[in-house]
mmCIF file of C-alpha atoms in Angstrom:
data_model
loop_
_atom_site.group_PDB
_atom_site.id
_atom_site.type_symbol
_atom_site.label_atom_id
_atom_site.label_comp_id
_atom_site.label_asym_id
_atom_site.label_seq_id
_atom_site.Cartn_x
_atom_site.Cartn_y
_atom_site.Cartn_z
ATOM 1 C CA UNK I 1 62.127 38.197 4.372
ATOM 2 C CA UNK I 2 63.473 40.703 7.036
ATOM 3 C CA UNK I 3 67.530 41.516 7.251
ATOM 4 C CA UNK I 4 69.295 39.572 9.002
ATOM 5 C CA UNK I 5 69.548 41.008 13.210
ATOM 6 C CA UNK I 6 72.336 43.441 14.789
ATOM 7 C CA UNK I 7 74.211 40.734 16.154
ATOM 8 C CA UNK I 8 74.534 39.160 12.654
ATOM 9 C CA UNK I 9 76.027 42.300 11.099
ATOM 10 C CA UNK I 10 78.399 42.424 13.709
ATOM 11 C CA UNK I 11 79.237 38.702 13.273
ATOM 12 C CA UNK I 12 79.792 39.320 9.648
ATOM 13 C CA UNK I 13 81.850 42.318 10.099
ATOM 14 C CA UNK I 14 84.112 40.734 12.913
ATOM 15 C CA UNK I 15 84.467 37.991 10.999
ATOM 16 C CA UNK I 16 85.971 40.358 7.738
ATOM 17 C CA UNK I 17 87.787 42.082 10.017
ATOM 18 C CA UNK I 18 89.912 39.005 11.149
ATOM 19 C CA UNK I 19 90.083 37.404 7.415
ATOM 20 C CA UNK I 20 91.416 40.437 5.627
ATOM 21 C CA UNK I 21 93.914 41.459 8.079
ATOM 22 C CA UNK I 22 96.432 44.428 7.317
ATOM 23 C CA UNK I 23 94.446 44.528 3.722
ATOM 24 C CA UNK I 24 92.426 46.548 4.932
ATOM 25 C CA UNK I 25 93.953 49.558 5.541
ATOM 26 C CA UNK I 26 95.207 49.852 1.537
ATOM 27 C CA UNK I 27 93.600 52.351 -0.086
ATOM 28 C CA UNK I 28 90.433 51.759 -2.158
ATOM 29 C CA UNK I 29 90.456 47.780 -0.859
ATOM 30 C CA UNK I 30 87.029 48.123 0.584
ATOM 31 C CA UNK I 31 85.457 49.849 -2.738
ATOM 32 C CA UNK I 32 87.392 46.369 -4.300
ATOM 33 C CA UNK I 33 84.677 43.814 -6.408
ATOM 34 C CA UNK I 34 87.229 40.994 -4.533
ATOM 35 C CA UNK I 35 85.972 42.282 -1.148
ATOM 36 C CA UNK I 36 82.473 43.234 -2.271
ATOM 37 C CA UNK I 37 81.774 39.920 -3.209
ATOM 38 C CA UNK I 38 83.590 37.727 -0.737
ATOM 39 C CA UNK I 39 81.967 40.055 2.062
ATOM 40 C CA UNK I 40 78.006 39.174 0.200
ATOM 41 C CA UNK I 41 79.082 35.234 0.643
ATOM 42 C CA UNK I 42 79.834 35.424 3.842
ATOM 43 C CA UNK I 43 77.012 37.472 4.771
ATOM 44 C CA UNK I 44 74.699 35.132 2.989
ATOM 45 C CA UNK I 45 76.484 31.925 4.487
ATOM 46 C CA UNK I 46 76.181 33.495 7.959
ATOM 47 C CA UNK I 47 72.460 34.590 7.561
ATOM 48 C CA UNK I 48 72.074 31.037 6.284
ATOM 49 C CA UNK I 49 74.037 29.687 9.753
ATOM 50 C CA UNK I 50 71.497 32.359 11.610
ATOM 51 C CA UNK I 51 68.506 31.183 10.441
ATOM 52 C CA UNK I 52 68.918 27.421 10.873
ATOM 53 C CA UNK I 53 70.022 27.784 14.375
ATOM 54 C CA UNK I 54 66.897 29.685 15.342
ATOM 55 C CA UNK I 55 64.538 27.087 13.797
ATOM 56 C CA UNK I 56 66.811 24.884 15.875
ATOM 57 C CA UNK I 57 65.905 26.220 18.606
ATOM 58 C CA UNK I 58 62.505 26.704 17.827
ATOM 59 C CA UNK I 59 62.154 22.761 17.207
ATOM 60 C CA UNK I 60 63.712 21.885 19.783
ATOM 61 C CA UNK I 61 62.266 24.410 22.336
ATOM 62 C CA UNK I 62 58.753 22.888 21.445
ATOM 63 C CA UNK I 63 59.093 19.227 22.215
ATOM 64 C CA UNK I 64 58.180 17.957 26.044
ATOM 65 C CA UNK I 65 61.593 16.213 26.793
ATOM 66 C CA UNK I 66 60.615 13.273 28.952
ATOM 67 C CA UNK I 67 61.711 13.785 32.386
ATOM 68 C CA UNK I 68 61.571 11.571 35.111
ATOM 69 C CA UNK I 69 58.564 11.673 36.970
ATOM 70 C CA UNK I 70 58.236 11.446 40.610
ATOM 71 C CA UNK I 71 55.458 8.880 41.561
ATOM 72 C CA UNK I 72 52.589 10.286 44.209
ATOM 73 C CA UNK I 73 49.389 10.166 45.644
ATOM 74 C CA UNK I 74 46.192 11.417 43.639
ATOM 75 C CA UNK I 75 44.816 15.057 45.370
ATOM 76 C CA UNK I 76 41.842 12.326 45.980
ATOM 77 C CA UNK I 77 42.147 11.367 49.165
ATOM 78 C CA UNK I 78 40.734 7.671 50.242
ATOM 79 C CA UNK I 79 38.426 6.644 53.277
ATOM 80 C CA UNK I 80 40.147 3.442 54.247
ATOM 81 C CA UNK I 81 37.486 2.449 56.434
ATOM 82 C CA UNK I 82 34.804 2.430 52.870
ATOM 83 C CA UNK I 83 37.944 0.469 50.844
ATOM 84 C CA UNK I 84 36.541 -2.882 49.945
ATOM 85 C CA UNK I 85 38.814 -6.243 49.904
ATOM 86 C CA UNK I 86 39.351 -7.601 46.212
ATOM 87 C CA UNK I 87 36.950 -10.419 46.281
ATOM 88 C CA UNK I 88 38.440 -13.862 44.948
ATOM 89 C CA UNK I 89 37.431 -15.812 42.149
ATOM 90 C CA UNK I 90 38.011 -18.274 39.978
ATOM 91 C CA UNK I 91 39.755 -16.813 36.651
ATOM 92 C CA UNK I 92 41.924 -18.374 33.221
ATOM 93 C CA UNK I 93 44.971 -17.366 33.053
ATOM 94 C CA UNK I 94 45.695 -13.957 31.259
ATOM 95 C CA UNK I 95 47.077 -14.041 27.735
ATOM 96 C CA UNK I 96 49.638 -11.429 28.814
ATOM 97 C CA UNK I 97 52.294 -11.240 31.185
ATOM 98 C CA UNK I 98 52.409 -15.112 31.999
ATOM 99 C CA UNK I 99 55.661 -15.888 30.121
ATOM 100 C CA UNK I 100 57.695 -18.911 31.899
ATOM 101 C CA UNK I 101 60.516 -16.845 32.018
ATOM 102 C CA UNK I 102 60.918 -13.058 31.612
ATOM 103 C CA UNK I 103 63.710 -10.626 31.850
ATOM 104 C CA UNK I 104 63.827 -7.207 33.583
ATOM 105 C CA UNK I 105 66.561 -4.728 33.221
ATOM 106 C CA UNK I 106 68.757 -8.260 32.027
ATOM 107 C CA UNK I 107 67.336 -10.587 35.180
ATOM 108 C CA UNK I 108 65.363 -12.916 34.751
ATOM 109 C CA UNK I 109 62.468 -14.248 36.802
ATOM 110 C CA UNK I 110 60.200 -17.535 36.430
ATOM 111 C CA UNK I 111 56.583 -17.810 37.045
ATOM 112 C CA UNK I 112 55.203 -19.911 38.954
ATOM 113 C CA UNK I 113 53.574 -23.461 37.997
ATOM 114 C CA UNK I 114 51.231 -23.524 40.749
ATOM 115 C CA UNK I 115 51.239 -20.793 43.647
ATOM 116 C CA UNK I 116 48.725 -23.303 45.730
ATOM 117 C CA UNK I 117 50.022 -22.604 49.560
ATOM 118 C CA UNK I 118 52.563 -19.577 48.445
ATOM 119 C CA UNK I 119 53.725 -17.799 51.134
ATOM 120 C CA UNK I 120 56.093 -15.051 51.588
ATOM 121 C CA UNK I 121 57.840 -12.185 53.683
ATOM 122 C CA UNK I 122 59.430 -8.959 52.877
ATOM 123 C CA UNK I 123 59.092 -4.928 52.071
ATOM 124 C CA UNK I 124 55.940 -3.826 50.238
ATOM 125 C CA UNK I 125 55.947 -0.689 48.286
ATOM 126 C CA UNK I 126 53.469 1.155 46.561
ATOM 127 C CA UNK I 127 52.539 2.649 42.909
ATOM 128 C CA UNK I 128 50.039 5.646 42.123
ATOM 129 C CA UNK I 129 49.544 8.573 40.096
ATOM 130 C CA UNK I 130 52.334 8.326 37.816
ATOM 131 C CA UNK I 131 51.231 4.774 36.359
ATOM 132 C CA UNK I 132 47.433 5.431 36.520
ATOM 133 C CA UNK I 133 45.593 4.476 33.469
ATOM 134 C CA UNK I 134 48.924 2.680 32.188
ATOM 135 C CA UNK I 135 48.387 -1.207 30.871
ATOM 136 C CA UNK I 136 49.270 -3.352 33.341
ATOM 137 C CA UNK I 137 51.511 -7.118 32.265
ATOM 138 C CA UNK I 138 48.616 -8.618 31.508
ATOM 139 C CA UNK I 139 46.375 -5.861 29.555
ATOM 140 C CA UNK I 140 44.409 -4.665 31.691
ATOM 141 C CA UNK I 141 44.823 -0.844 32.715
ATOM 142 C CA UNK I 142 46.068 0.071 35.980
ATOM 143 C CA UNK I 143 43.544 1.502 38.291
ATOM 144 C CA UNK I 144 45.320 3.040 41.757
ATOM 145 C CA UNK I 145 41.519 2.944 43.138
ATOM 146 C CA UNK I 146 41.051 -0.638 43.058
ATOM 147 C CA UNK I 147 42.882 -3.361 45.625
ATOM 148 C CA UNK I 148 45.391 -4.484 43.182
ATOM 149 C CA UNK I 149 48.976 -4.982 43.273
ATOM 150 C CA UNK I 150 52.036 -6.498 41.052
ATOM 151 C CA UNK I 151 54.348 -9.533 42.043
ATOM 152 C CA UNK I 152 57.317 -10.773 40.211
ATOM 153 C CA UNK I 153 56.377 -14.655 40.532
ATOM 154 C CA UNK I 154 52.746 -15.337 40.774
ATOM 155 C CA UNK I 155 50.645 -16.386 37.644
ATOM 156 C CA UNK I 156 48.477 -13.421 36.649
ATOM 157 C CA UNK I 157 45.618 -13.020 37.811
ATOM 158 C CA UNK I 158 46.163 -14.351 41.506
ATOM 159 C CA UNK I 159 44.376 -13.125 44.484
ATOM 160 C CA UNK I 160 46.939 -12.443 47.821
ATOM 161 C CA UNK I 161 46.321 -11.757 51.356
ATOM 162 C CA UNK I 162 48.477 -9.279 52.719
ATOM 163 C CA UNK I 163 49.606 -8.901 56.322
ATOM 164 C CA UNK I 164 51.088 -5.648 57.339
ATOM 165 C CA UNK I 165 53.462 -6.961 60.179
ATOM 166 C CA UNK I 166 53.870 -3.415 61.630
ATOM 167 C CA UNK I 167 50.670 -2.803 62.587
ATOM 168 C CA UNK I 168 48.708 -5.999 61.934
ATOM 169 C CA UNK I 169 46.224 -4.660 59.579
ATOM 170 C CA UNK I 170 45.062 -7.323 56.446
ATOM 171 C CA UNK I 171 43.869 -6.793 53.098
ATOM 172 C CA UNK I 172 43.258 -8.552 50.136
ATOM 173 C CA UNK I 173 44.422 -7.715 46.953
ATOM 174 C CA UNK I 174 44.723 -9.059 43.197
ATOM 175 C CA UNK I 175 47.751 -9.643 41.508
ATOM 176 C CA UNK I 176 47.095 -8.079 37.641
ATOM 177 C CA UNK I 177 51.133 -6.753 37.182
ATOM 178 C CA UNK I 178 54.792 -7.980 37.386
ATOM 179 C CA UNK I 179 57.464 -5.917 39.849
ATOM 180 C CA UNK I 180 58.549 -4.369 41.912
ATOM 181 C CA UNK I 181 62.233 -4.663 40.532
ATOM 182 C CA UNK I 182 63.928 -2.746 42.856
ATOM 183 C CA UNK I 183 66.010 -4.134 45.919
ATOM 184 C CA UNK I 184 64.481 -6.578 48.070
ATOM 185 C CA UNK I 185 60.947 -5.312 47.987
ATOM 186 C CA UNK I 186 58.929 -8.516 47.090
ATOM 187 C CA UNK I 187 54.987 -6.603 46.362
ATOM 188 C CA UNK I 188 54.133 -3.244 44.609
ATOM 189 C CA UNK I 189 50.581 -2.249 45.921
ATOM 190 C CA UNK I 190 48.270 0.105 44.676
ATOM 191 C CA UNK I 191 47.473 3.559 45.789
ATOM 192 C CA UNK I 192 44.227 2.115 47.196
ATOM 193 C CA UNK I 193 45.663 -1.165 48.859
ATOM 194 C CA UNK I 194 48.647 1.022 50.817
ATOM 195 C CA UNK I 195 45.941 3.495 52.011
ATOM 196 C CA UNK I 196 44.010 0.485 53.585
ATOM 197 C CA UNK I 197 47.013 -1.565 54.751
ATOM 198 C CA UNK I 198 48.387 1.755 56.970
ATOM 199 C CA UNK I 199 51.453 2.111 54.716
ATOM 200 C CA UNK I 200 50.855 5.263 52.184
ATOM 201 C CA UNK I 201 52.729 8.166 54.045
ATOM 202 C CA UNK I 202 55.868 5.940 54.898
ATOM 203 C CA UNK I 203 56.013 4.253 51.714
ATOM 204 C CA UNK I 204 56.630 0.792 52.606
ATOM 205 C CA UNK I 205 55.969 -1.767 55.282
ATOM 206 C CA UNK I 206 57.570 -5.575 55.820
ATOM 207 C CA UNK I 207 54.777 -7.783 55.135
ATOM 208 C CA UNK I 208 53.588 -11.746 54.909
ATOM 209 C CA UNK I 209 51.529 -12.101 51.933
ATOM 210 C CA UNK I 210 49.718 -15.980 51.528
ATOM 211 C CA UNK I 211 47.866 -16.910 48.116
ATOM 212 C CA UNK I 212 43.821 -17.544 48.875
ATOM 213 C CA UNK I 213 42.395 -20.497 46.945
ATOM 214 C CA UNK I 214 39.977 -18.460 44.678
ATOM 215 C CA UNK I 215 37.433 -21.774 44.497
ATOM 216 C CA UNK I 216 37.879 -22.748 47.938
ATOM 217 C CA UNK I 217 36.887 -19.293 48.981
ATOM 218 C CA UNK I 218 33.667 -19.237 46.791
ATOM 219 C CA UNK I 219 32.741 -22.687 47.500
ATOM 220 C CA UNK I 220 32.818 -21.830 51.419
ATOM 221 C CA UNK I 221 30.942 -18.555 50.582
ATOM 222 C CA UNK I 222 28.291 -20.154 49.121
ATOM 223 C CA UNK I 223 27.651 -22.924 51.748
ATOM 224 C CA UNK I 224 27.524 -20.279 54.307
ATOM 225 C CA UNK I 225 24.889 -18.060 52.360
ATOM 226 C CA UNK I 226 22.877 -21.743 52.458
ATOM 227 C CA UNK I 227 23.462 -22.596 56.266
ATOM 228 C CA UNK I 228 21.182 -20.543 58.478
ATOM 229 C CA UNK I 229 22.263 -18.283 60.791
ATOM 230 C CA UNK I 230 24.886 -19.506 63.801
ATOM 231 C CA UNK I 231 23.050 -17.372 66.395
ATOM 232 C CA UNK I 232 20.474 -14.085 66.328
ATOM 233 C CA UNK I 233 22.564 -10.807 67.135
ATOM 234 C CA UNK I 234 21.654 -10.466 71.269
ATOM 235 C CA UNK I 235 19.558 -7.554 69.907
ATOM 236 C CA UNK I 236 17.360 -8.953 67.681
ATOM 237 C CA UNK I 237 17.056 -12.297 70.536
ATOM 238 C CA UNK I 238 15.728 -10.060 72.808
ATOM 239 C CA UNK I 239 13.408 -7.973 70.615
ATOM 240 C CA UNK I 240 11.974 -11.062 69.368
ATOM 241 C CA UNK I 241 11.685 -12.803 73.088
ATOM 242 C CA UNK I 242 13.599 -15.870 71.869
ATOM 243 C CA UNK I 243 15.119 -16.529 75.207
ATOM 244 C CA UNK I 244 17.719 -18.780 74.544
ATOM 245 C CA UNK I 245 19.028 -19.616 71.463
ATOM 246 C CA UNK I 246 18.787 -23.747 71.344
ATOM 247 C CA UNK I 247 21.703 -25.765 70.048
ATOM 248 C CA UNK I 248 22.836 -25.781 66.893
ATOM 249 C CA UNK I 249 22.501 -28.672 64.397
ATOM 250 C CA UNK I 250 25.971 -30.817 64.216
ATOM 251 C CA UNK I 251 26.836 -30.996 60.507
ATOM 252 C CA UNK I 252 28.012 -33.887 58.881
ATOM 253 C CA UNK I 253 31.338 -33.414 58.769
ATOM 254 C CA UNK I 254 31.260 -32.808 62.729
ATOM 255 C CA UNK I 255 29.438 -35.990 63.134
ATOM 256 C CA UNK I 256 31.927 -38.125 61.133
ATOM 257 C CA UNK I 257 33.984 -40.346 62.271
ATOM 258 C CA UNK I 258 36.918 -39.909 60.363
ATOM 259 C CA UNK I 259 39.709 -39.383 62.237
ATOM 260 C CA UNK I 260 41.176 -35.382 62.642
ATOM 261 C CA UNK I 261 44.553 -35.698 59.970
ATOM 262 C CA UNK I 262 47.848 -35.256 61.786
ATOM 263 C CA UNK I 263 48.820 -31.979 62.681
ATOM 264 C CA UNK I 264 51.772 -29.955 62.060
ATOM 265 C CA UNK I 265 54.351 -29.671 64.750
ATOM 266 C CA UNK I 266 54.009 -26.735 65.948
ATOM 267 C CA UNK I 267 53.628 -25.889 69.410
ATOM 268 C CA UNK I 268 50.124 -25.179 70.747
ATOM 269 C CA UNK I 269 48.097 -23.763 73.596
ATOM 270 C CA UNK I 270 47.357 -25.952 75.980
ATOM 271 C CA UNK I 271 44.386 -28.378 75.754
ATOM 272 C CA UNK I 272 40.964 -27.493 76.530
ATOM 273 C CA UNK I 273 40.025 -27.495 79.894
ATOM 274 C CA UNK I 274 36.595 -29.278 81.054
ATOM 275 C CA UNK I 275 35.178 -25.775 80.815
ATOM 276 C CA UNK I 276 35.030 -25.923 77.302
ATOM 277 C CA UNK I 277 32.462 -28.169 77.520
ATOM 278 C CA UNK I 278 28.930 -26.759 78.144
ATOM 279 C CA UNK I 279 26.431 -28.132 80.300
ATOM 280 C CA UNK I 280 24.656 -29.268 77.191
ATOM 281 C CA UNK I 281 27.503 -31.129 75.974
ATOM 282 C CA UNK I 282 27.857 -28.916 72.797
ATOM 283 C CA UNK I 283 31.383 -27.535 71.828
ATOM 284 C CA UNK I 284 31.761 -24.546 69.575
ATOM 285 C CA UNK I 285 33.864 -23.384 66.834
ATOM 286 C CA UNK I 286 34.834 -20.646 64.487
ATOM 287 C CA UNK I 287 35.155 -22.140 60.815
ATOM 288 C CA UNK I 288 37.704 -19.707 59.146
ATOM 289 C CA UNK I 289 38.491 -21.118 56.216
ATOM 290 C CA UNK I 290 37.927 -24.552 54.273
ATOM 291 C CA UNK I 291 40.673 -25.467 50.801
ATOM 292 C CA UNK I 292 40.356 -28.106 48.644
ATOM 293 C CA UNK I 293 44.079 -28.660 49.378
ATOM 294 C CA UNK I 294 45.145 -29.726 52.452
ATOM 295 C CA UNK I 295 48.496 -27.768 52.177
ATOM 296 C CA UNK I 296 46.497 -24.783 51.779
ATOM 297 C CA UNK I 297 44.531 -25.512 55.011
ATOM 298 C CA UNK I 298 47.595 -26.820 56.574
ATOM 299 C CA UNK I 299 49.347 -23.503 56.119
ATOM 300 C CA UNK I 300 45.928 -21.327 57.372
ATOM 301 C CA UNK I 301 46.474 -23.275 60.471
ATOM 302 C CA UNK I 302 49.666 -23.033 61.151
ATOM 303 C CA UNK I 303 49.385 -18.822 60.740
ATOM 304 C CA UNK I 304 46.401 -19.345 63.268
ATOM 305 C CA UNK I 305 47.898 -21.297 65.581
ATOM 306 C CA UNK I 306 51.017 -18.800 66.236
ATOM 307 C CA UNK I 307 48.386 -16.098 66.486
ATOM 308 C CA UNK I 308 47.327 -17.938 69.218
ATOM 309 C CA UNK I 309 50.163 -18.817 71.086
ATOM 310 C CA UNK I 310 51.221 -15.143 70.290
ATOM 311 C CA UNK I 311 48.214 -14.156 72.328
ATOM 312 C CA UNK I 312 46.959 -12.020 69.357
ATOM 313 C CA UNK I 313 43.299 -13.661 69.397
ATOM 314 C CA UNK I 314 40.769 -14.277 72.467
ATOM 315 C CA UNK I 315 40.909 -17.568 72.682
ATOM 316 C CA UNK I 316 43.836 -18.635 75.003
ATOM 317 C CA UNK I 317 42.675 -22.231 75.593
ATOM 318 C CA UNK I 318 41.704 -22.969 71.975
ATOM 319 C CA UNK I 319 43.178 -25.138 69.532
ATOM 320 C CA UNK I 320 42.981 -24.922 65.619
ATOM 321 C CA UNK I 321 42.281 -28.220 64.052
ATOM 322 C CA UNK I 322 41.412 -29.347 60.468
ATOM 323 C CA UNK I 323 38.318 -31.490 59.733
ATOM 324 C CA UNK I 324 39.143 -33.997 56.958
ATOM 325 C CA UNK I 325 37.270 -33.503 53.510
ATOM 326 C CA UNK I 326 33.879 -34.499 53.269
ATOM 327 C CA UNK I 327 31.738 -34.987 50.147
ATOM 328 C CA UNK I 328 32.299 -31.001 49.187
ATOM 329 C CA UNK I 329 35.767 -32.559 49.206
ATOM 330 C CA UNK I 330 36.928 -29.492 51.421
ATOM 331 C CA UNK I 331 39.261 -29.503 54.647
ATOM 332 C CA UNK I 332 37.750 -27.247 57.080
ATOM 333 C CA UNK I 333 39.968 -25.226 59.427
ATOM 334 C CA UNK I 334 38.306 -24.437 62.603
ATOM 335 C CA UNK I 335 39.208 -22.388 66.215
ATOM 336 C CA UNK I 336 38.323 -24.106 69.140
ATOM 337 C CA UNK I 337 35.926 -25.400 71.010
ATOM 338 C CA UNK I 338 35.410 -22.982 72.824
ATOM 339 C CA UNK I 339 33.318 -22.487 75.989
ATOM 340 C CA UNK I 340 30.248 -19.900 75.016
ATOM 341 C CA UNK I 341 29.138 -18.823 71.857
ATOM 342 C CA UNK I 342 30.125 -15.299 73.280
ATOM 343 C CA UNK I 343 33.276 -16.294 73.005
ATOM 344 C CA UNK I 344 32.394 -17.172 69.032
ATOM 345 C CA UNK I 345 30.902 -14.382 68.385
ATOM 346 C CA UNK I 346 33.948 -12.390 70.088
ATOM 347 C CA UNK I 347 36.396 -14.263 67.831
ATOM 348 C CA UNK I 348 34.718 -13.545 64.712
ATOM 349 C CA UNK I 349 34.643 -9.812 65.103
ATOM 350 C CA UNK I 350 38.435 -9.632 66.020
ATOM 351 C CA UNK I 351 40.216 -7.503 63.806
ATOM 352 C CA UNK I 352 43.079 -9.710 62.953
ATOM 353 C CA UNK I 353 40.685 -12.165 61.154
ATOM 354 C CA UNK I 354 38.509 -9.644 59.383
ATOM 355 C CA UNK I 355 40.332 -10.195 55.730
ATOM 356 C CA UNK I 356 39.971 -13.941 55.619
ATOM 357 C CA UNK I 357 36.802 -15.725 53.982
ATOM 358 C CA UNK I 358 33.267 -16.045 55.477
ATOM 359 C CA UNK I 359 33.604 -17.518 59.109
ATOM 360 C CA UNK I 360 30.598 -19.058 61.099
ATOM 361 C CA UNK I 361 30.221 -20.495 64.331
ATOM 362 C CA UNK I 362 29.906 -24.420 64.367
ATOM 363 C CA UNK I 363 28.510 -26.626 67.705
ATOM 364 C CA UNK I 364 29.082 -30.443 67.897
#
C-alpha cells in the first residue's frame, strides 16, 4: 500500500504541532517513546480518516444523482399532415389505472361511471421525450408517436375528440394515462397529438374535448362501407359519360314517419328557403354522426348547430336535425337539406368536420 500523500504528512504534523504545545521545545522530547508512539497513532488514525474519505468520494462521485429532467421534443421531427386520428373502438376496461378514487400528490380525483356525452373546456398541455417508453396508468407503455393522451377523470381506455379553439384544428386521440396534475390544465397530449393539433412550439392551447361513442362510431362505419356511393367524384362522372347522377334511394329511416324528437333550444339559422328544394323534389343531407344515445347525438348537434350560426361551415340556411332510432337503434345527426349536392359534397370536405366519423350525403 503506498504512504499516505503530502497533504497528509502535513495534516499529521500540524496536528502534533498544536497537541504538544510548548513540549516541544524541551530537549530530547521528540527522540521521547511518549511522542514516538502517540505521533504513529495519529498518523495511522489520520491515514485511516484519508483513505475512507477518498473512497467516499469515489462512491459517491460514481452514482448518476437523479436530476430533474426537462421534458422535450424527440430530434424526430413529425409530418402533421401523414399523422393519423386514433381510430375508436370498442374496448374492456383496463385492469390498471381505473381505481374509483385515486390520490395525486394528497388530492384525490374520481373516475368516472359513465363518460357517455362528456364534454369539457380548458388548457391542454403536452408530454414527450422524457416519459417515452415509460408505463402508462393502465400498463401499457407510453408511445409520444401515437395519438394518445392522459385525463384525470375518464375511464381508461376512452377515445376523445379534441378541438383546438385557437386555431380550429381537430384530432382524435385515446385516453391510455391519468394527469395532467398541474394547475388548471384539464388534458396532457402526446408529442404526436400536439404536433397535429398546432400546439407543440407554444406548449399549450385552450381546448373543448367531447367523448366519441366507440360502438356508435363503428356501427356507422360499417353501414357506410355497405351503402354505395352518395355521388361519383365530377371526374370520374365525366370520364365515364354518366351525365347526371339520378337521385338517390331514400333510406328507411328518411321514409319513416316517426316524428323528428324535440330539439334543444338553441337558437338556429333560419329555415330553409323554397330553394332548398330541387326541382326533383329531393332534399339533401350530410349524415355526420349517428349514437346509440340520444344525449350523445343531442350534444353533436348542439356543437354543429353553433358552428353554424357562428358561420364556421357553408351552409348558412341549413339546419341540423336528429332522425329518431330506427331498427340499428341509432339516432342519426344530419346537416341540412340543402339545395345541390355541390353543396354536400362542399360540406363534407370542410376542414372543421374532418375529425368526426364517416359522413355521407343522404336525399329524401
Amino acid at each position: 500500500m503506498p504512504g499516505p500523500p503530502r497533504w497528509l504528512s502535513f495534516i499529521v504534523r500540524l496536528t502534533i504541532l498544536r497537541s504538544q504545545g510548548a513540549n516541544l521545545l524541551k530537549p530530547g522530547y521528540l527522540q521521547s517513546t511518549t511522542l514516538l508512539g502517540r505521533t504513529a497513532r495519529w498518523s495511522r488514525g489520520l491515514a485511516l480518516c484519508a483513505v475512507l474519505v477518498l473512497a467516499g468520494c469515489s462512491f459517491f462521485s460514481g452514482l448518476k444523482h437523479p436530476v430533474a429532467e426537462r421534458d422535450r421534443a424527440p430530434r424526430v421531427k413529425l409530418d402533421e399532415k401523414r399523422i393519423a386520428d386514433a381510430e375508436p373502438r370498442v374496448e374492456p376496461r383496463s385492469r390498471g389505472g381505473n381505481r374509483s378514487v385515486y390520490t395525486v400528490f394528497g388530492k384525490s380525483y374520481r373516475v368516472l361511471d359513465d363518460a357517455q356525452g362528456f364534454r369539457e373546456r380548458g388548457p391542454a398541455s403536452w408530454y414527450g421525450k422524457k416519459f417515452h417508453g415509460r408505463l402508462t396508468a393502465n400498463g401499457e407503455r407510453y408511445d409520444m408517436y401515437q395519438m394518445t393522451a392522459a385525463h384525470k377523470h375518464l375511464p381508461l381506455p376512452s377515445y376523445v375528440r379534441v378541438k383546438n379553439m385557437e386555431n380550429g384544428r381537430e384530432i382524435i386521440v385515446r385516453v391510455n394515462d391519468r394527469g395532467p396534475f398541474h394547475g388548471d390544465r384539464i388534458i396532457d397530449l402526446s408529442y404526436a397529438a400536439a404536433t397535429k393539433l398546432g400546439m407543440l412550439r407554444k406548449g399549450t392551447a385552450k381546448v373543448e374535448i367531447e367523448v366519441i361513442d366507440a360502438k356508435a362510431w363503428q356501427q356507422a362505419k360499417r353501414q357506410k362501407q355497405r351503402a354505395p356511393a352518395f355521388a361519383a367524384a365530377p371526374s370520374i362522372a365525366k370520364a365515364a359519360n354518366l351525365g347526371n347522377v339520378a337521385k338517390a334511394p331514400s333510406t328507411s329511416v328518411a321514409n319513416s314517419a316517426v316524428k323528428p324528437l324535440p330539439q334543444p333550444a338553441i337558437p338556429r339559422p333560419a329555415p330553409p328557403s323554397g330553394k332548398t328544394m330541387l326541382a326533383d323534389g329531393a332534399r339533401h343531407y350530410v349524415q355526420v354522426a349517428a349514437f346509440s344515445q340520444l344525449a350523445a347525438a343531442q350534444g353533436v348537434q348542439n356543437t354543429l348547430l353553433e358552428r353554424l350560426n357562428a358561420g364556421e361551415l357553408p351552409a348558412a340556411s341549413a339546419n341540423v336535425v336528429i332522425h329518431p332510432a330506427d331498427e340499428a337503434a341509432l339516432y342519426r345527426v344530419r346537416i341540412g337539406p340543402l339545395a345541390s349536392r355541390q353543396q354536400v359534397d362542399a360540406l363534407i370536405a370542410h376542414p372543421s368536420l374532418a375529425s368526426y366519423m364517416p359522413m355521407h350525403g343522404v336525399s329524401e
